[in-house]
Amino acid sequence: MSPAVARTSRAHIVAAARWILEADGLDAVTMQSVALRVGVRAPSLYKHVRDRAALLAAIADAALDELAEMMTPLAREPDAAAGMRAVATAFRDFAQAQPRTYGILFMDLPQDARGSLDRFAAAAAPVLELAERMVGPELALETARLVTAFAHGFISLELAGAFRLGGDVDAAFHHGIGVLLDGIAAASSPTALAMPRRPGQPARPTGRAPGPLRTGRPPRG
Amino acid sequence: MSPAVARTSRAHIVAAARWILEADGLDAVTMQSVALRVGVRAPSLYKHVRDRAALLAAIADAALDELAEMMTPLAREPDAAAGMRAVATAFRDFAQAQPRTYGILFMDLPQDARGSLDRFAAAAAPVLELAERMVGPELALETARLVTAFAHGFISLELAGAFRLGGDVDAAFHHGIGVLLDGIAAASSPTALAMPRRPGQPARPTGRAPGPLRTGRPPRG
DNA sequence: ACCTGAACACCGTTCAAGT
DNA sequence: ACCTGAACACCGTTCAAGT
């Protein structure tokens, strides 16, 4: 008589799918395997999730929320460059802790993925803020994209096993960040090239940011 | 009586699969769809290809070969920094011309993927050579990984649609390369910071490379 | 030596029927 | 209101049988 009471929930389902993803890989995330883990039959999942693609998107959304939560406090670091380094490192730690979940974050976003784009924006906000403090508003977006691209690219190649040809991968990551931040600082204030920063001196040019600058990119050939 | 003559070939099959991949996406690359396009039935494909995963790996291998072929001549550019810029740009052009094929290049490599790793090495060789000319042998590998990570990360995020929040994406890519190359040049020869390079002067310190250097990475906290 | 139809196990998804 | 079994269309893959 009593209408069936919910034996699971969307959050429960997403968590189960994520667990299976991390444990056994993307192909193992099956409506059946998820249902089994949740104590229900596969068709029931469709009461909580539109389809498998939406389930995977929900995993990505949850992970992006956690990422944003990890990133936000790091933006409060007084030294913007140090904050940027911390953000990049935290990003990599996150990816290494749950590589398969990470591998799902940047899959083709459907053209209508409003929610996901908002989450991207939220996760990217701390990077953007730190970038603005480093180079000013004019170059902030490009700088944030530079750091993000490096971090994501490095992590992605590392997880794919493209760095198996030798060398210290950890050292390469930190070296990369160091070079990146030096280049960024140089691009924001060309005078810093001639006057290397003293220990006490902040990386950020004190007041408002300089206007857009030519970065040392010579005209091609 | 006469034993069946081959009505297709491995190369033909791989090309067909690649065409479908680029046209309709990864999910559309079905043993049936590939067989249909090749004029054969699905089970026949297994005479030429171990399974679907091997078919996708063969697409990646073919693409990596083409990539290596495109990269190699660029390494001969006399100005190593300009060569590096050309390599990064060519890499991005390649990805934009065939985004879904690109998206397959860096999928989880099976632990035994000897052939693929060799191809990675071949495609990476020009970058490594240019990096060595820029910073010397000690930092060459780390520098090559820095450039590769940035380029791949940027392309990957761009193709995933993560850069849909505004700004000039092309400009961001070129800006990023500029900053990167400046940072790399600075890391290789700290004196270059105080003495900006004159037009005629080569980027590479003439003789043998300097020893390993501390890049301007201050100790945390 | 290669191709084929038939078959198997397994997907994602729908839906009418239960409670 | 949620869950279920049965069913459907579609996968990847195997294999005995054809030529």
XYZ file of C-alpha atoms (C1' of nucleotides) in Angstrom:
480
model
C 0.000 0.000 0.000
C 2.544 2.590 1.129
C 4.340 3.997 -1.920
C 7.941 2.798 -2.059
C 10.296 4.782 0.129
C 13.555 5.887 -1.475
C 16.188 3.223 -0.920
C 18.986 5.396 -2.282
C 19.715 8.961 -3.318
C 21.454 10.870 -6.035
C 24.368 11.675 -3.751
C 24.671 8.040 -2.759
C 24.657 6.962 -6.395
C 27.267 9.521 -7.421
C 29.525 8.493 -4.554
C 29.217 4.828 -5.486
C 30.004 5.565 -9.124
C 32.999 7.595 -8.120
C 34.267 4.826 -5.902
C 34.030 2.316 -8.721
C 35.629 4.738 -11.154
C 38.635 5.240 -8.932
C 38.920 1.566 -8.049
C 38.361 -0.121 -11.408
C 38.375 2.524 -14.127
C 35.862 4.217 -16.356
C 34.716 1.125 -18.223
C 33.791 -0.493 -14.926
C 31.353 2.291 -14.132
C 28.296 0.479 -15.345
C 24.697 1.189 -14.482
C 24.602 -2.349 -13.201
C 27.761 -2.126 -11.101
C 26.670 1.176 -9.599
C 23.199 -0.139 -8.845
C 24.652 -3.249 -7.239
C 26.890 -1.182 -4.988
C 23.957 0.985 -4.021
C 21.679 -1.972 -3.334
C 19.216 -1.465 -6.122
C 18.568 -2.574 -9.720
C 19.923 -0.713 -12.680
C 16.630 0.738 -13.948
C 16.049 2.427 -10.608
C 19.047 4.677 -11.161
C 17.128 6.491 -13.863
C 14.832 7.913 -11.193
C 17.820 9.840 -9.841
C 20.072 10.408 -12.838
C 19.178 11.139 -16.462
C 21.644 8.683 -17.968
C 25.203 7.436 -17.648
C 26.687 10.584 -19.146
C 24.865 12.675 -16.559
C 26.169 10.392 -13.841
C 29.742 10.939 -14.970
C 29.103 14.672 -15.212
C 27.807 14.599 -11.646
C 31.063 13.006 -10.511
C 32.988 15.756 -12.252
C 30.797 18.419 -10.678
C 31.350 17.033 -7.206
C 35.089 16.878 -7.761
C 35.162 20.436 -9.097
C 33.354 21.631 -5.992
C 35.931 19.970 -3.767
C 38.705 21.430 -5.870
C 37.275 24.923 -5.560
C 37.015 24.459 -1.809
C 40.674 23.452 -1.628
C 41.812 26.328 -3.806
C 39.948 29.204 -2.223
C 41.894 29.570 1.042
C 45.196 29.348 -0.826
C 44.396 32.597 -2.605
C 44.759 34.403 0.726
C 48.523 33.820 0.834
C 50.087 37.286 1.132
C 52.863 36.503 -1.343
C 50.954 36.006 -4.578
C 53.714 34.011 -6.245
C 53.925 31.660 -3.278
C 50.144 31.356 -3.388
C 50.296 30.435 -7.052
C 52.892 27.791 -6.327
C 50.687 26.400 -3.571
C 47.687 26.322 -5.881
C 49.573 24.423 -8.567
C 50.914 21.941 -6.040
C 47.489 21.403 -4.487
C 46.058 20.840 -7.940
C 48.605 18.138 -8.629
C 48.093 16.529 -5.220
C 44.384 16.392 -5.907
C 44.942 14.722 -9.263
C 47.351 12.181 -7.848
C 45.022 11.280 -5.017
C 42.208 10.462 -7.442
C 43.659 10.147 -10.923
C 40.657 8.642 -12.677
C 38.284 11.202 -11.272
C 40.708 13.836 -12.448
C 40.777 12.267 -15.885
C 37.055 12.830 -16.172
C 37.089 16.539 -15.291
C 38.073 17.822 -18.697
C 36.201 15.530 -21.004
C 34.195 17.148 -23.767
C 31.759 19.468 -22.077
C 28.425 19.442 -23.826
C 27.658 22.784 -25.376
C 24.914 23.455 -22.837
C 26.884 22.582 -19.702
C 25.960 25.714 -17.797
C 26.520 24.225 -14.362
C 29.904 22.784 -15.197
C 31.149 26.056 -16.608
C 30.126 27.846 -13.431
C 32.054 25.297 -11.445
C 35.090 25.764 -13.647
C 34.852 29.450 -13.013
C 34.612 28.912 -9.266
C 37.616 26.582 -9.222
C 39.575 28.994 -11.398
C 38.737 32.090 -9.356
C 41.631 31.762 -6.884
C 44.108 31.367 -9.736
C 42.679 34.418 -11.414
C 42.867 36.441 -8.233
C 46.489 35.493 -7.621
C 47.317 36.211 -11.229
C 45.810 39.655 -10.966
C 47.860 40.367 -7.883
C 50.984 39.270 -9.739
C 50.550 41.044 -13.054
C 47.577 43.362 -12.756
C 44.157 43.182 -14.378
C 45.284 43.538 -17.980
C 47.292 40.322 -18.050
C 45.486 38.457 -15.304
C 43.386 36.199 -17.518
C 46.246 35.252 -19.821
C 48.495 34.588 -16.864
C 45.907 32.447 -15.123
C 45.494 30.435 -18.315
C 49.232 30.024 -18.577
C 49.550 28.562 -15.103
C 46.440 26.434 -15.448
C 47.546 25.077 -18.807
C 50.958 24.105 -17.474
C 49.606 22.429 -14.375
C 46.873 20.539 -16.199
C 49.159 19.567 -19.056
C 51.871 18.310 -16.748
C 49.435 16.318 -14.642
C 47.679 14.938 -17.672
C 50.906 13.769 -19.290
C 52.146 12.379 -16.003
C 48.981 10.378 -15.398
C 48.972 9.136 -18.973
C 52.444 7.746 -18.421
C 54.125 10.013 -20.957
C 56.918 10.832 -18.500
C 58.195 7.310 -18.156
C 61.385 7.978 -20.073
C 63.493 8.955 -17.104
C 64.364 12.015 -15.068
C 62.897 13.291 -11.835
C 59.254 14.091 -12.560
C 58.678 15.876 -9.271
C 61.695 18.069 -9.870
C 60.477 18.843 -13.381
C 57.139 20.026 -12.018
C 58.681 22.330 -9.445
C 61.278 23.537 -11.905
C 58.483 24.327 -14.343
C 56.560 26.338 -11.792
C 59.673 28.262 -10.840
C 60.476 29.154 -14.437
C 56.868 30.043 -15.051
C 56.640 32.379 -12.091
C 59.924 34.029 -12.986
C 58.698 34.599 -16.517
C 55.420 35.970 -15.229
C 57.121 38.365 -12.866
C 59.415 39.504 -15.664
C 56.505 40.027 -18.049
C 54.622 42.159 -15.557
C 57.471 44.560 -14.831
C 60.354 44.716 -17.323
C 62.432 46.660 -14.825
C 62.546 43.561 -12.658
C 64.785 42.104 -15.345
C 67.468 44.646 -14.651
C 66.836 44.727 -10.911
C 66.537 41.265 -9.474
C 64.183 41.201 -6.510
C 65.663 41.448 -3.044
C 64.490 38.933 -0.428
C 62.174 41.289 1.460
C 60.662 42.881 -1.611
C 57.201 41.685 -2.725
C 56.854 40.199 -6.199
C 53.913 42.415 -6.980
C 54.651 45.932 -8.157
C 53.305 47.978 -5.285
C 50.465 50.011 -6.731
C 48.215 49.602 -9.726
C 49.287 47.320 -12.508
C 51.262 48.433 -15.523
C 49.478 48.638 -18.848
C 49.627 45.836 -21.381
C 53.176 45.032 -22.303
C 54.921 43.431 -25.184
C 56.348 40.252 -23.826
C 59.743 39.497 -25.232
C 58.273 37.783 -28.270
C 60.303 38.871 -31.307
C 58.525 39.053 -34.660
C 58.928 35.782 -36.482
C 61.599 35.516 -39.147
C 38.499 -23.012 -54.220
C 40.971 -20.135 -54.188
C 41.494 -18.979 -50.604
C 39.879 -15.613 -49.980
C 41.985 -12.703 -51.126
C 42.314 -9.831 -48.653
C 39.516 -7.335 -49.252
C 40.987 -4.814 -46.862
C 44.134 -4.118 -44.876
C 45.186 -2.919 -41.502
C 46.083 0.516 -42.836
C 42.734 0.775 -44.568
C 40.921 -0.156 -41.374
C 42.862 2.301 -39.256
C 42.199 5.096 -41.741
C 38.485 4.311 -41.769
C 38.337 4.279 -37.998
C 40.162 7.567 -37.839
C 37.782 9.123 -40.325
C 34.781 8.054 -38.269
C 36.426 9.215 -35.058
C 37.011 12.680 -36.431
C 33.591 12.900 -38.052
C 31.321 11.457 -35.372
C 33.321 11.023 -32.185
C 34.805 8.185 -30.193
C 31.559 6.422 -29.383
C 30.798 6.175 -33.088
C 33.957 4.188 -33.707
C 32.326 0.813 -33.625
C 33.626 -2.419 -35.037
C 30.471 -2.462 -37.112
C 30.763 1.107 -38.362
C 34.413 0.627 -39.236
C 33.707 -2.656 -40.988
C 30.850 -1.100 -42.925
C 33.060 1.756 -44.106
C 35.719 -0.705 -45.170
C 33.287 -2.953 -46.992
C 33.500 -5.967 -44.763
C 31.756 -7.519 -41.753
C 32.755 -6.764 -38.188
C 34.310 -10.145 -37.342
C 36.716 -9.804 -40.253
C 38.423 -6.873 -38.575
C 39.855 -9.239 -35.993
C 42.069 -10.733 -38.682
C 43.850 -7.377 -38.881
C 43.485 -5.866 -35.430
C 43.546 -7.507 -32.023
C 40.545 -5.662 -30.626
C 38.947 -2.227 -30.473
C 41.513 -0.903 -28.010
C 44.316 -1.911 -30.362
C 42.495 -0.177 -33.194
C 42.362 3.061 -31.241
C 46.001 2.648 -30.277
C 46.842 2.225 -33.956
C 45.134 5.528 -34.722
C 47.198 7.191 -32.020
C 50.372 5.615 -33.364
C 49.690 6.873 -36.867
C 48.968 10.362 -35.584
C 52.125 10.370 -33.478
C 54.157 9.412 -36.534
C 52.713 12.322 -38.484
C 53.357 14.618 -35.555
C 56.979 13.551 -35.346
C 57.352 14.130 -39.075
C 55.977 17.663 -38.695
C 58.174 18.454 -35.725
C 61.517 17.203 -36.950
C 62.313 19.881 -39.544
C 61.331 22.641 -37.116
C 64.194 21.668 -34.846
C 66.612 22.926 -37.499
C 65.638 26.565 -36.944
C 68.885 28.387 -36.076
C 67.244 30.444 -33.328
C 66.310 27.797 -30.794
C 63.691 29.957 -29.076
C 62.016 30.687 -32.395
C 62.140 26.985 -33.170
C 60.471 26.200 -29.874
C 57.738 28.687 -30.612
C 57.243 27.123 -34.027
C 57.017 23.660 -32.506
C 54.382 24.724 -30.010
C 52.360 26.445 -32.685
C 52.572 23.451 -35.014
C 51.480 21.212 -32.172
C 48.405 23.346 -31.610
C 47.617 23.528 -35.319
C 47.794 19.770 -35.490
C 45.385 19.402 -32.596
C 42.928 21.889 -34.003
C 42.938 20.221 -37.403
C 41.970 16.873 -35.868
C 40.742 17.456 -32.338
C 39.281 14.034 -31.656
C 42.347 12.235 -32.898
C 44.382 14.496 -30.653
C 42.103 13.655 -27.761
C 43.066 10.019 -28.134
C 46.827 10.512 -28.106
C 47.246 10.756 -24.363
C 44.745 8.239 -23.115
C 45.961 5.752 -20.541
C 48.859 3.940 -22.094
C 48.879 0.278 -21.168
C 51.880 -0.581 -19.080
C 53.402 -2.589 -21.930
C 52.981 0.009 -24.668
C 56.531 -0.219 -25.935
C 55.739 1.039 -29.418
C 53.762 4.021 -28.243
C 56.489 5.115 -25.882
C 59.009 4.983 -28.685
C 56.719 7.153 -30.763
C 56.362 9.601 -27.918
C 60.105 9.775 -27.724
C 60.384 10.387 -31.454
C 57.776 13.131 -31.414
C 59.422 14.699 -28.376
C 62.953 14.575 -29.762
C 62.800 17.930 -31.571
C 61.533 19.651 -28.429
C 64.304 18.063 -26.428
C 66.918 19.138 -28.937
C 65.694 22.726 -28.971
C 65.527 22.731 -25.184
C 69.108 21.553 -24.961
C 70.218 24.326 -27.297
C 68.386 26.842 -25.103
C 69.464 25.745 -21.636
C 72.116 23.087 -22.015
C 71.997 19.379 -21.254
C 71.437 19.652 -17.506
C 68.054 21.373 -17.762
C 67.052 20.144 -21.207
C 64.654 17.437 -20.072
C 62.905 19.591 -17.503
C 62.622 22.427 -19.968
C 61.211 20.187 -22.679
C 58.645 18.904 -20.215
C 57.742 22.439 -19.262
C 57.030 23.455 -22.839
C 55.256 20.212 -23.661
C 53.104 20.418 -20.568
C 52.051 23.967 -21.323
C 51.231 23.265 -24.951
C 49.339 20.068 -24.246
C 47.512 21.547 -21.279
C 46.467 24.622 -23.179
C 45.273 22.622 -26.159
C 43.502 20.113 -23.975
C 41.624 22.783 -22.029
C 40.841 24.657 -25.203
C 39.401 21.597 -26.927
C 37.422 20.662 -23.819
C 35.773 24.062 -23.937
C 37.227 25.257 -20.645
C 38.221 28.589 -22.211
C 34.718 29.680 -23.072
C 34.588 32.386 -20.412
C 35.900 35.194 -22.563
C 39.207 36.701 -23.589
C 41.314 36.106 -26.675
C 42.388 32.483 -26.574
C 44.883 32.827 -29.406
C 46.520 35.761 -27.668
C 46.666 33.804 -24.424
C 48.503 30.966 -26.151
C 51.097 33.222 -27.705
C 51.435 35.244 -24.547
C 52.023 32.021 -22.644
C 54.738 30.891 -25.008
C 56.417 34.274 -24.775
C 56.442 34.259 -20.996
C 57.611 30.671 -20.979
C 60.529 31.300 -23.297
C 61.549 34.382 -21.353
C 61.491 32.407 -18.139
C 63.488 29.618 -19.724
C 66.125 31.961 -21.059
C 66.370 33.603 -17.645
C 66.701 30.265 -15.866
C 69.493 29.120 -18.170
C 71.721 32.163 -17.700
C 71.052 34.388 -14.684
C 73.327 37.070 -16.112
C 70.867 37.464 -18.966
C 68.580 39.023 -16.393
C 70.953 41.905 -15.888
C 72.034 42.035 -19.532
C 69.085 41.750 -21.864
C 70.101 40.024 -25.081
C 71.001 42.160 -28.058
C 69.327 41.324 -31.383
C 72.278 39.598 -32.998
C 73.275 37.593 -29.951
C 72.289 33.917 -29.890
C 70.016 32.747 -27.079
C 72.297 29.870 -26.283
C 75.376 30.577 -24.219
C 78.041 29.891 -26.785
C 79.992 26.967 -25.432
C 79.065 24.199 -23.073
C 76.085 24.604 -20.824
C 76.201 25.991 -17.294
C 75.773 23.561 -14.440
C 72.457 22.994 -12.722
C 71.082 26.206 -11.336
C 68.702 27.166 -8.615
C 65.738 28.618 -10.375
C 64.342 31.533 -8.472
C 62.166 29.300 -6.307
C 62.252 30.728 -2.778
C 61.843 28.320 0.131
C 58.231 28.097 1.171
C 57.150 29.863 4.393
C 44.190 -16.928 -45.881
C 40.554 -14.255 -45.316
C 35.569 -13.611 -44.900
C 30.906 -14.731 -42.988
C 26.593 -15.775 -40.149
C 25.318 -17.240 -35.930
C 25.851 -17.080 -31.275
C 27.242 -15.309 -26.495
C 27.753 -12.185 -22.852
C 27.105 -7.729 -21.743
C 25.839 -3.010 -22.322
C 22.277 1.403 -21.745
C 17.659 2.411 -21.662
C 12.433 2.032 -21.664
C 8.197 0.693 -19.699
C 4.353 -1.553 -17.790
C 3.460 -3.556 -13.508
C 4.107 -3.855 -8.682
C 4.077 -1.794 -3.739
C 7.014 7.888 -5.405
C 10.184 4.699 -6.068
C 11.530 -0.038 -7.369
C 11.406 -4.196 -10.404
C 11.515 -7.788 -14.258
C 11.164 -8.156 -18.876
C 12.226 -6.535 -23.148
C 14.787 -3.972 -26.968
C 18.521 -2.391 -29.577
C 23.170 -2.432 -29.732
C 27.776 -3.440 -28.320
C 32.608 -6.436 -28.610
C 34.182 -10.811 -29.440
C 34.445 -15.921 -30.633
C 34.090 -19.653 -33.716
C 32.768 -23.117 -36.877
C 31.869 -23.122 -41.611
C 32.474 -21.392 -46.080
C 35.529 -20.097 -50.345
